[in-house]
XYZ file of C-alpha atoms in Angstrom:
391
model
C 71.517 69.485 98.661
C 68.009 70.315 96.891
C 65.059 70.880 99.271
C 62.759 67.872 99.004
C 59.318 68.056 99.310
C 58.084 64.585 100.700
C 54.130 63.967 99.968
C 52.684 61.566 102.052
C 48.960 60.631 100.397
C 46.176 59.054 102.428
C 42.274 58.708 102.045
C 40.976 61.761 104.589
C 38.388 61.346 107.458
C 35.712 63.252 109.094
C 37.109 65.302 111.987
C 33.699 65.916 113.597
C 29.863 64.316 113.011
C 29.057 67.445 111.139
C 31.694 66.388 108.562
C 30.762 62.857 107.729
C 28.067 64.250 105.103
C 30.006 66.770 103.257
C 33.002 63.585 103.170
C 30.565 61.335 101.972
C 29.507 63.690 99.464
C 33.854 64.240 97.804
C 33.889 60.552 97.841
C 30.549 59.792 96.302
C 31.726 62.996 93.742
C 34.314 61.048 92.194
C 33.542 59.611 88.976
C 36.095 56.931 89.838
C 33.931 55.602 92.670
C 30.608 55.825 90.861
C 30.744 56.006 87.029
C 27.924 57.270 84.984
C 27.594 58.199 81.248
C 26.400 61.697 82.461
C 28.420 63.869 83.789
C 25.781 66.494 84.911
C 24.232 63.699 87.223
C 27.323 62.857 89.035
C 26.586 65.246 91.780
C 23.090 64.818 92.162
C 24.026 61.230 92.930
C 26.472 61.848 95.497
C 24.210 63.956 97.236
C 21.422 61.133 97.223
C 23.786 58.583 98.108
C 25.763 60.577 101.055
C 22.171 61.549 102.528
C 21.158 58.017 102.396
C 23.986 56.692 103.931
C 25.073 59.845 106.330
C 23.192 58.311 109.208
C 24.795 54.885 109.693
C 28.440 56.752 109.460
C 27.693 58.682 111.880
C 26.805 56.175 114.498
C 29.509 54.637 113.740
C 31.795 58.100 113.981
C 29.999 58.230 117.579
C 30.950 54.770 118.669
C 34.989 56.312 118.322
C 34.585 59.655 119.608
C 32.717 61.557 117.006
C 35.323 61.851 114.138
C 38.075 60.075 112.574
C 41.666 60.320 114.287
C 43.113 59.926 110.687
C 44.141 63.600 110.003
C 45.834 64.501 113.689
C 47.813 60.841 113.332
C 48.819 61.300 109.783
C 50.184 64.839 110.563
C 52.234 63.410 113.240
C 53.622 60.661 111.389
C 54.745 63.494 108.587
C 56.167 65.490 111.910
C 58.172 62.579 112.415
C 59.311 61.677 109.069
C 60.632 64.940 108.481
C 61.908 65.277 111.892
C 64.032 61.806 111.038
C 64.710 62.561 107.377
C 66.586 66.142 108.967
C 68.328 64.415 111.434
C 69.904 62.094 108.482
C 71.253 65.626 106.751
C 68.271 65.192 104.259
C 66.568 68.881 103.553
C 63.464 68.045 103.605
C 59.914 68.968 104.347
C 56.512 66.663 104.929
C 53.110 67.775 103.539
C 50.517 65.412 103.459
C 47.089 65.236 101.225
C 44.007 63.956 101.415
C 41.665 62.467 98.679
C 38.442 63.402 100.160
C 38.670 65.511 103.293
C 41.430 68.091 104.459
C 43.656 69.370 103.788
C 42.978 68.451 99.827
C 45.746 67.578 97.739
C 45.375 70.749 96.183
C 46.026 72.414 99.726
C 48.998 70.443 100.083
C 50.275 71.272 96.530
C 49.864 75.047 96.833
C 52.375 74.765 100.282
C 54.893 72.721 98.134
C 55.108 75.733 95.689
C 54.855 78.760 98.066
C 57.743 76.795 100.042
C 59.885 76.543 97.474
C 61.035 72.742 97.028
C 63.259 71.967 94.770
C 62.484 68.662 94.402
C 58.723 66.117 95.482
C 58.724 62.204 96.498
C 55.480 61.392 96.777
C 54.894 58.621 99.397
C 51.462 57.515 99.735
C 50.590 55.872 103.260
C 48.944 52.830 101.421
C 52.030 49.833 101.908
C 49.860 47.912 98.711
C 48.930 48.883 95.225
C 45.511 49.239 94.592
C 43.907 51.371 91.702
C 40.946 52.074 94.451
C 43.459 53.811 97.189
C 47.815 54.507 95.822
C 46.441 54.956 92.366
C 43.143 57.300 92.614
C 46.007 59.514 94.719
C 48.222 59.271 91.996
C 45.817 60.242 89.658
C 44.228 63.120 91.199
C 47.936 64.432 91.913
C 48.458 64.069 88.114
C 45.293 66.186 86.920
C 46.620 68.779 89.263
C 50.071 68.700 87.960
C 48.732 68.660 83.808
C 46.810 71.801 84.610
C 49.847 73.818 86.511
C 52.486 74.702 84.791
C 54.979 75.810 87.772
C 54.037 72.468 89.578
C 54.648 70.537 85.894
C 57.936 71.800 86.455
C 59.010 70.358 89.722
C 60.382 67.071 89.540
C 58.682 64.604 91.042
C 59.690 60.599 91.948
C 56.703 58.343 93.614
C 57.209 55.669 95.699
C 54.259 52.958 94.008
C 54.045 50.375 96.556
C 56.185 49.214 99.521
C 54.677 46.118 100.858
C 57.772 44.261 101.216
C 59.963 46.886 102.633
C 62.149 46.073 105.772
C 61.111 48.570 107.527
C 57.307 47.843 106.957
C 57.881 44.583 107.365
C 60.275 44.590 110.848
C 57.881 47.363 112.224
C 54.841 45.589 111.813
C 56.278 41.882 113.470
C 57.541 43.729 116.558
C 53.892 44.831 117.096
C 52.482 41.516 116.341
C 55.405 39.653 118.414
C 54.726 41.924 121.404
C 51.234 40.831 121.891
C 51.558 37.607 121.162
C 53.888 37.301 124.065
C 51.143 38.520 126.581
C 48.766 35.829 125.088
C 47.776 33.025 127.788
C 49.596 30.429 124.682
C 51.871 32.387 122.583
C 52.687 29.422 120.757
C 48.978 28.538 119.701
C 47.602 31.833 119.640
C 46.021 32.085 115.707
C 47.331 35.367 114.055
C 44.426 36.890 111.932
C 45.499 39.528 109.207
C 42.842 41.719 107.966
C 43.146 43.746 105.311
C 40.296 45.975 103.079
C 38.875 44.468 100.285
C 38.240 45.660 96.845
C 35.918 43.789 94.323
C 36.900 40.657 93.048
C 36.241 42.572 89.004
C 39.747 44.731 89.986
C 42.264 41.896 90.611
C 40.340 39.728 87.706
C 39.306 42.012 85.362
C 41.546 45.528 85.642
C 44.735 43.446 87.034
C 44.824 45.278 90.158
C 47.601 43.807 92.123
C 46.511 44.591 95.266
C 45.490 40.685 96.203
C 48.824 39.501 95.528
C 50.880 42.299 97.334
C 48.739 41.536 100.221
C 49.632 37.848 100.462
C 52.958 38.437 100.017
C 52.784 41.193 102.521
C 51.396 38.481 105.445
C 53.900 35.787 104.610
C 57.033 38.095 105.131
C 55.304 39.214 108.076
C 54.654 35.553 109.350
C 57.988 34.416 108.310
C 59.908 37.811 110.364
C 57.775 36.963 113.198
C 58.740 33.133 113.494
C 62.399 34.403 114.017
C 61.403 37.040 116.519
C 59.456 34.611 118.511
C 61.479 30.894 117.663
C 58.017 29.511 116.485
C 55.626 29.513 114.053
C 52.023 30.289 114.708
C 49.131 29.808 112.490
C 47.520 32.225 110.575
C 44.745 33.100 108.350
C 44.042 35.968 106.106
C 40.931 37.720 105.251
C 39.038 40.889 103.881
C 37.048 43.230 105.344
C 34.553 46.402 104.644
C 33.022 45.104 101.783
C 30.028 46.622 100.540
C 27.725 46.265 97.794
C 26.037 43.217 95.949
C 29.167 41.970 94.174
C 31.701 39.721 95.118
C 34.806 40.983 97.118
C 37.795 39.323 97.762
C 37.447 36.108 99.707
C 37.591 34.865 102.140
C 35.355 37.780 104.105
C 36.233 38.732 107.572
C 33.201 38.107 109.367
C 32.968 34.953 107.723
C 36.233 33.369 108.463
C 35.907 34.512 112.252
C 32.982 32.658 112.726
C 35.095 29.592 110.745
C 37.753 30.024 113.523
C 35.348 29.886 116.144
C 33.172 26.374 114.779
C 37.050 25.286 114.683
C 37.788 26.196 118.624
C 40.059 29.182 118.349
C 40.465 30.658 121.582
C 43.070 32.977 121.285
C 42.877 35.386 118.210
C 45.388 38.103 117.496
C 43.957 40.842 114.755
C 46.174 41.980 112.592
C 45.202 45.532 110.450
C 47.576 44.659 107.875
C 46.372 47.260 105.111
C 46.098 49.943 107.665
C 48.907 51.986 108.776
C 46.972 54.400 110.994
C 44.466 54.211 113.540
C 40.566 55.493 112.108
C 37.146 54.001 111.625
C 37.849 50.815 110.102
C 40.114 49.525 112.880
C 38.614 51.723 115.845
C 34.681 50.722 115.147
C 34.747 47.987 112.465
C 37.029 45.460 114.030
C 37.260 46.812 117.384
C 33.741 46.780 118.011
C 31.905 45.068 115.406
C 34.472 41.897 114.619
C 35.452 41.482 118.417
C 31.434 40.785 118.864
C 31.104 38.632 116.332
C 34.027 36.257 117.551
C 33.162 36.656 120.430
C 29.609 35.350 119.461
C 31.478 32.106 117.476
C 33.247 31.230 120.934
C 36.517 32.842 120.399
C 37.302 33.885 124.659
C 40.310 36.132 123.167
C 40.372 38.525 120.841
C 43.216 40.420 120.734
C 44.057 43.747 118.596
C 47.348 44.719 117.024
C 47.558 48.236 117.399
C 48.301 50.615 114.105
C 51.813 51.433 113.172
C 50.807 55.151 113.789
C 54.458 56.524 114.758
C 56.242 53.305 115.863
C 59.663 54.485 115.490
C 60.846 51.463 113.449
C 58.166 52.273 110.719
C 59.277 55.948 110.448
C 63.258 55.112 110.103
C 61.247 52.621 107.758
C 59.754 55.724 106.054
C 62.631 57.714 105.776
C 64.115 54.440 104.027
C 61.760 54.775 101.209
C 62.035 58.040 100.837
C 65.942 58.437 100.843
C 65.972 54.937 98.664
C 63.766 56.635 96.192
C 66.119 59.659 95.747
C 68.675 57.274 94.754
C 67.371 55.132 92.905
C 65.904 54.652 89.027
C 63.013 57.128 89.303
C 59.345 56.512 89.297
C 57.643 59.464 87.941
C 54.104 60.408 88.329
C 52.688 59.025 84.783
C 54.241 55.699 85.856
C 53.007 55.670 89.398
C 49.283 56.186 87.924
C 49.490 54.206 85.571
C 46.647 50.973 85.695
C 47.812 47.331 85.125
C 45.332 47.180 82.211
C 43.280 49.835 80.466
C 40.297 51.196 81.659
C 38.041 53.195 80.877
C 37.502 55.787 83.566
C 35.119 58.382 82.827
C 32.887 58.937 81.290
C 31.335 55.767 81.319
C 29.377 54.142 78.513
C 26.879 52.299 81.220
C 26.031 52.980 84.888
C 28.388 51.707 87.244
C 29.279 51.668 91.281
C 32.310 50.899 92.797
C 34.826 52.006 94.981
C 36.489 53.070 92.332
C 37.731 51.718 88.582
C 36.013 48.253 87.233
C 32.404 48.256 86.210
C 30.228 46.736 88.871
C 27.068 46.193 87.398
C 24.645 45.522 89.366
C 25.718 47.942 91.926
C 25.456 50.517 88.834
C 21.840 49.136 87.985
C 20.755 50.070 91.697
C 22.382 53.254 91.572
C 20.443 54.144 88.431
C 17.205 52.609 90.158
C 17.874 54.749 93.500
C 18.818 57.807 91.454
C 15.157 57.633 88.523
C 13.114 56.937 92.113
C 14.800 59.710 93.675
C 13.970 62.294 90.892
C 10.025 60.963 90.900
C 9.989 61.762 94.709
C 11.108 64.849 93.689
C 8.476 66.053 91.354
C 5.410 64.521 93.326
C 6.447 65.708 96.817
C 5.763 62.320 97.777
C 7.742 59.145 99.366
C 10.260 57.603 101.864
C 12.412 60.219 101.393
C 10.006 62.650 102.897
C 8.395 60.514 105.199
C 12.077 60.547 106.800
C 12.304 63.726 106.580
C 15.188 64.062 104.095
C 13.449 66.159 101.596
């Protein structure tokens, strides 16, 4: 049997406050998350931006223990994988990289060769398709693999999306059934799936997929969970982390708990439903900030699902994939990165800011605004910049 390699991809968090600027920084670096027609300004940019915006993070790194847990979870959960994936007589080995923080993809890759796999699945740890998380991973791996021959030579099947996987699926009802049976009305209590948005331009104008994955994600979920329990419960799904002046997916988070609330929810069950591991997004943004504001709209309540993290029936649902994509047609690299529709990635003939592929405009117009003020302050020694003591 060939020695597999199995790749799990996944976004990268600041360990420690001191990190959060230099993260900010590698995401605000890549010309798929702000586009500009010059490539010599791309840096300067991410420096402005990841200065501007350094502060903030970090308060909210604070508020969970001063760094992300992302790294030490997603480590374990390749532990485990591999640890399963042996115990079925597979050969195999787990690596994981990160987009943006360590260990780098590149890290990751280097280990794959110096181990000497015969064989890579790559396996990224987003369940749904989106060009801004599964397929900026794919792409990076794919620059990496162009411009090295010995990895070029490895082959390589990728696992695209797996939103409606059994295992996913099964793993991810258990949670929700088992605290839904500790709610005061288990058969009232109103399951709330949120998942992270991406700008309504991806799904419309690049085809992004994500959107529809995602619904069909929550009503295999809803309709799993109805036989677990022996009753329905209602539901709603929304979007969080949005940022920017465009429009993200709809309905918003914050907007649909307050809905909930003006309707008389009491009992609210939070579902992370893009998020397979436990890090800022479900730790500050909906722990803290979403649980205040339904608290504020009169929701008495509010209860979290936890992450999958290591639940055991997601990892058997790991080793699943990975074993299923062994076996089955393959899915190479070029075909995992591939976009829905073409777009034009870099460089770009106008300014643009996203979170990653589709033009948004005005955010670009603002970035170009920030950056031409930035560069005056620069020359004259002179604005907010130094009056914060930034510069």
């Amino acid at each position: 049997m060939a020695r597999v390699g199995v790749l799990l991809l996944n976004l990268g968090g600041p360990e420690r406050i001191e990190d959060v600027g230099p993260f900010l920084y590698n995401l605000f670096s890549d010309p798929e998350i702000i586009r500009l027609p010059t490539p010599a300004l791309q840096k300067p940019l991410a420096w402005l931006i990841s200065t501007l915006r350094s502060g903030k993070s970090k308060e909210a790194y604070r508020s969970i223990g001063g760094g992300s847990p992302l790294r030490r979870i997603t480590e374990q959960q390749a532990r485990e994988l591999q640890s399963r994936l042996r115990q079925e007589g597979v050969d195999a080995t787990s690596y994981v990289a990160m987009r943006y923080w360590h260990p780098f993809t590149e890290s990751a890759v280097g280990d794959i060769k110096a181990d000497g796999v015969e064989e890579v699945v790559v396996l990224p740890l987003y369940p749904h398709f989106s060009i801004s998380t599964s397929g900026s991973s794919f792409r990076e791996l794919q620059r990496l693999r162009h411009a090295d021959p010995a990895f070029r030579r490895l082959p390589i099947r990728c696992i695209r999306s797996w939103y409606d996987h059994p295992g996913y699926i099964n793993a991810m009802a258990g949670l929700i059934a088992r605290e839904i049976r500790n709610c005061e009305a288990p058969a009232s209590a109103h399951i709330f799936f949120s998942a992270h948005g991406v700008p309504k331009s991806y799904v419309e104008e690049a085809g992004d997929p994500y959107q529809k994955e995602i619904e069909a994600c929550a009503a295999l979920v809803m309709e799993r969970l109805a036989q677990l329990l022996g009753h329905p419960n209602p539901s709603t799904l929304a979007y969080q982390s949005r940022v920017g002046p465009v429009e993200w997916l709809k309905p918003y988070t914050e907007d649909a708990l307050r809905e909930l609330g003006e309707q008389g929810v009491q009992e609210l069950v939070v579902v992370p439903i893009s998020f397979v591991s436990e890090h800022i997004e479900t730790l500050e943004e909906i722990d803290i900030e979403y649980r205040e504001i339904a608290t504020e709209a009169g929701v008495s309540h509010f209860r979290r699902v936890p992450a999958l993290d290591t639940d055991p029936t997601f990892i058997q649902g790991l080793a699943d994939l990975v074993q299923e994509a062994m076996a089955g047609p393959e899915v190479n690299l070029d075909m995992a990165a591939q976009l829905p529709k073409k777009v034009k990635l870099y460089p770009q003939d106008k300014w643009a800011w996203g979170w990653n592929n589709s033009s948004e405009v005005w955010n670009g117009r603002l970035a170009m605004v920030g950056f031409s003020a930035f560069l005056l302050e620069l020359l004259t020694g002179h604005g907010p910049l130094h009056a914060l003591g930034l510069l």
